[in-house]
């Protein structure tokens, strides 16, 4: 139970002696993150993450200070997500996520920022089905890229928002 499938996170209530466990960012958490920064422009990436979903499948997510245009395209070895007019809030938000030990088509997520764009290169096993959507939560926007349990190859073109 909890966040045992989330990269770098410990299950709720479990942690080093004297600590209560992870209380950070994850979509759908009942604990609200700190208030969204009041910076109007540009939009900021305040978190990048990966999690295994309790009902099966997995997702890559990006927490943004507000909605931003994005594009998801097929790329060599996976998907490329481009967020326009966006910057990293902290350099730490650009770290690569290594997910190859999880039972998911996602192997790694490499984040880079350049000239007002943030790019996520999601390396996958094969060409798995995926879907993406924006979801508002706690004063932030989450871009969610979801991969189903069965990993069926997608027949539909990737979308542009």
Short mmCIF file of C-alpha atoms in Angstrom, two decimals:
data_model
loop_
_atom_site.label_atom_id
_atom_site.label_comp_id
_atom_site.label_asym_id
_atom_site.label_seq_id
_atom_site.Cartn_x
_atom_site.Cartn_y
_atom_site.Cartn_z
CA UNK A 1 0.00 0.00 0.00
CA UNK A 2 1.07 3.59 -0.39
CA UNK A 3 3.82 4.74 -2.74
CA UNK A 4 6.07 1.68 -2.84
CA UNK A 5 6.20 1.89 -6.64
CA UNK A 6 7.23 5.53 -6.81
CA UNK A 7 10.86 6.30 -7.66
CA UNK A 8 12.87 7.42 -4.66
CA UNK A 9 9.90 7.29 -2.34
CA UNK A 10 9.20 5.25 0.74
CA UNK A 11 5.76 3.86 1.63
CA UNK A 12 3.59 6.13 3.77
CA UNK A 13 4.66 5.88 7.40
CA UNK A 14 7.83 3.93 6.62
CA UNK A 15 11.22 5.54 6.69
CA UNK A 16 14.42 5.93 8.64
CA UNK A 17 14.05 5.81 12.42
CA UNK A 18 12.55 9.07 13.63
CA UNK A 19 11.03 10.02 10.25
CA UNK A 20 7.39 9.70 9.16
CA UNK A 21 8.08 8.67 5.54
CA UNK A 22 7.64 10.39 2.21
CA UNK A 23 5.21 13.28 2.15
CA UNK A 24 6.17 14.72 -1.25
CA UNK A 25 4.70 15.08 -4.69
CA UNK A 26 2.59 12.40 -6.37
CA UNK A 27 -0.62 12.78 -8.39
CA UNK A 28 -3.79 12.01 -6.43
CA UNK A 29 -2.21 12.30 -2.97
CA UNK A 30 -4.53 13.40 -0.23
CA UNK A 31 -1.78 15.58 1.23
CA UNK A 32 -1.54 18.87 -0.65
CA UNK A 33 1.94 20.01 -1.68
CA UNK A 34 3.11 23.48 -0.65
CA UNK A 35 1.31 26.32 -2.42
CA UNK A 36 2.12 26.81 -6.09
CA UNK A 37 4.73 29.49 -6.78
CA UNK A 38 3.23 32.84 -7.72
CA UNK A 39 5.53 33.29 -10.70
CA UNK A 40 3.31 34.07 -13.72
CA UNK A 41 5.84 33.56 -16.50
CA UNK A 42 7.39 31.36 -17.47
CA UNK A 43 5.67 28.19 -16.41
CA UNK A 44 7.94 26.13 -14.14
CA UNK A 45 8.46 22.38 -13.82
CA UNK A 46 8.42 21.85 -10.05
CA UNK A 47 8.66 18.04 -10.09
CA UNK A 48 9.25 15.12 -12.46
CA UNK A 49 8.32 11.65 -11.35
CA UNK A 50 7.37 8.06 -12.10
CA UNK A 51 5.03 5.70 -10.30
CA UNK A 52 3.49 2.28 -10.60
CA UNK A 53 -0.30 2.60 -10.43
CA UNK A 54 -2.14 0.47 -7.83
CA UNK A 55 -4.62 -0.79 -10.45
CA UNK A 56 -1.75 -1.80 -12.75
CA UNK A 57 0.33 0.01 -15.33
CA UNK A 58 2.61 2.93 -14.69
CA UNK A 59 2.90 6.65 -15.34
CA UNK A 60 5.45 9.39 -15.85
CA UNK A 61 4.29 12.73 -14.49
CA UNK A 62 5.39 16.35 -14.53
CA UNK A 63 4.15 18.91 -12.01
CA UNK A 64 3.80 22.41 -13.52
CA UNK A 65 2.98 25.78 -11.96
CA UNK A 66 0.21 26.19 -14.56
CA UNK A 67 -1.01 24.74 -17.85
CA UNK A 68 1.46 24.81 -20.74
CA UNK A 69 1.36 23.63 -24.36
CA UNK A 70 2.93 20.23 -24.87
CA UNK A 71 3.54 17.72 -27.62
CA UNK A 72 4.09 13.96 -27.36
CA UNK A 73 5.79 12.31 -30.34
CA UNK A 74 7.36 8.97 -31.10
CA UNK A 75 11.14 9.09 -31.01
CA UNK A 76 13.95 6.59 -31.44
CA UNK A 77 13.50 4.09 -28.62
CA UNK A 78 10.44 5.67 -27.03
CA UNK A 79 8.57 8.94 -26.67
CA UNK A 80 9.58 12.59 -26.58
CA UNK A 81 7.48 15.04 -24.56
CA UNK A 82 8.12 18.71 -25.32
CA UNK A 83 6.77 21.42 -23.01
CA UNK A 84 6.91 24.89 -24.60
CA UNK A 85 7.42 28.13 -22.68
CA UNK A 86 8.54 26.15 -19.64
CA UNK A 87 11.64 26.15 -17.41
CA UNK A 88 12.91 23.91 -14.64
CA UNK A 89 12.21 25.41 -11.22
CA UNK A 90 15.33 23.71 -9.79
CA UNK A 91 18.19 21.98 -11.56
CA UNK A 92 17.35 18.86 -9.52
CA UNK A 93 14.06 18.57 -11.47
CA UNK A 94 16.18 17.68 -14.52
CA UNK A 95 17.64 14.48 -13.10
CA UNK A 96 17.25 11.24 -15.06
CA UNK A 97 14.80 8.71 -13.62
CA UNK A 98 16.00 5.11 -13.93
CA UNK A 99 12.91 2.86 -13.98
CA UNK A 100 14.26 -0.26 -15.67
CA UNK A 101 13.91 -2.39 -12.51
CA UNK A 102 10.12 -1.94 -12.47
CA UNK A 103 7.66 -4.13 -14.41
CA UNK A 104 6.87 -1.34 -16.88
CA UNK A 105 7.68 -0.51 -20.50
CA UNK A 106 9.43 2.66 -19.26
CA UNK A 107 13.22 2.21 -18.91
CA UNK A 108 14.40 5.78 -18.27
CA UNK A 109 13.13 9.35 -18.31
CA UNK A 110 15.74 11.94 -19.27
CA UNK A 111 14.80 15.56 -18.63
CA UNK A 112 16.50 18.50 -20.31
CA UNK A 113 15.85 22.24 -20.53
CA UNK A 114 16.88 24.56 -23.31
CA UNK A 115 15.67 27.87 -24.74
CA UNK A 116 12.33 28.01 -22.94
CA UNK A 117 11.48 24.34 -23.50
CA UNK A 118 11.65 21.31 -21.25
CA UNK A 119 11.98 17.93 -22.95
CA UNK A 120 11.39 14.48 -21.49
CA UNK A 121 12.91 11.63 -23.47
CA UNK A 122 11.13 8.50 -22.28
CA UNK A 123 13.04 5.38 -23.31
CA UNK A 124 10.74 2.35 -23.54
CA UNK A 125 10.80 -1.34 -24.27
CA UNK A 126 9.23 -1.53 -27.74
CA UNK A 127 6.39 0.81 -28.70
CA UNK A 128 3.92 0.55 -25.82
CA UNK A 129 0.45 2.04 -25.78
CA UNK A 130 0.21 5.27 -23.84
CA UNK A 131 -2.14 8.14 -23.13
CA UNK A 132 -1.53 11.62 -21.84
CA UNK A 133 -3.63 14.26 -20.10
CA UNK A 134 -3.39 17.40 -18.01
CA UNK A 135 -4.98 17.37 -14.57
CA UNK A 136 -5.32 20.30 -12.14
CA UNK A 137 -4.56 19.57 -8.49
CA UNK A 138 -3.69 21.72 -5.48
CA UNK A 139 -2.90 24.86 -7.53
CA UNK A 140 -0.65 22.92 -9.94
CA UNK A 141 -1.11 21.19 -13.29
CA UNK A 142 0.07 17.60 -13.72
CA UNK A 143 0.95 16.26 -17.15
CA UNK A 144 0.37 12.50 -16.86
CA UNK A 145 1.75 10.04 -19.44
CA UNK A 146 0.18 6.70 -18.63
CA UNK A 147 1.16 3.21 -19.77
CA UNK A 148 -1.42 0.39 -19.42
CA UNK A 149 -0.72 -2.93 -17.73
CA UNK A 150 -0.76 -5.06 -20.86
CA UNK A 151 1.75 -2.88 -22.78
CA UNK A 152 -0.21 -3.29 -26.02
CA UNK A 153 1.33 -1.44 -28.97
CA UNK A 154 -0.56 1.70 -29.89
CA UNK A 155 -2.34 1.93 -33.23
CA UNK A 156 -3.35 5.55 -32.77
CA UNK A 157 -1.05 8.49 -33.57
CA UNK A 158 0.41 10.34 -30.63
CA UNK A 159 -1.34 13.58 -29.79
CA UNK A 160 -0.44 17.24 -29.80
CA UNK A 161 -1.98 19.61 -27.26
#
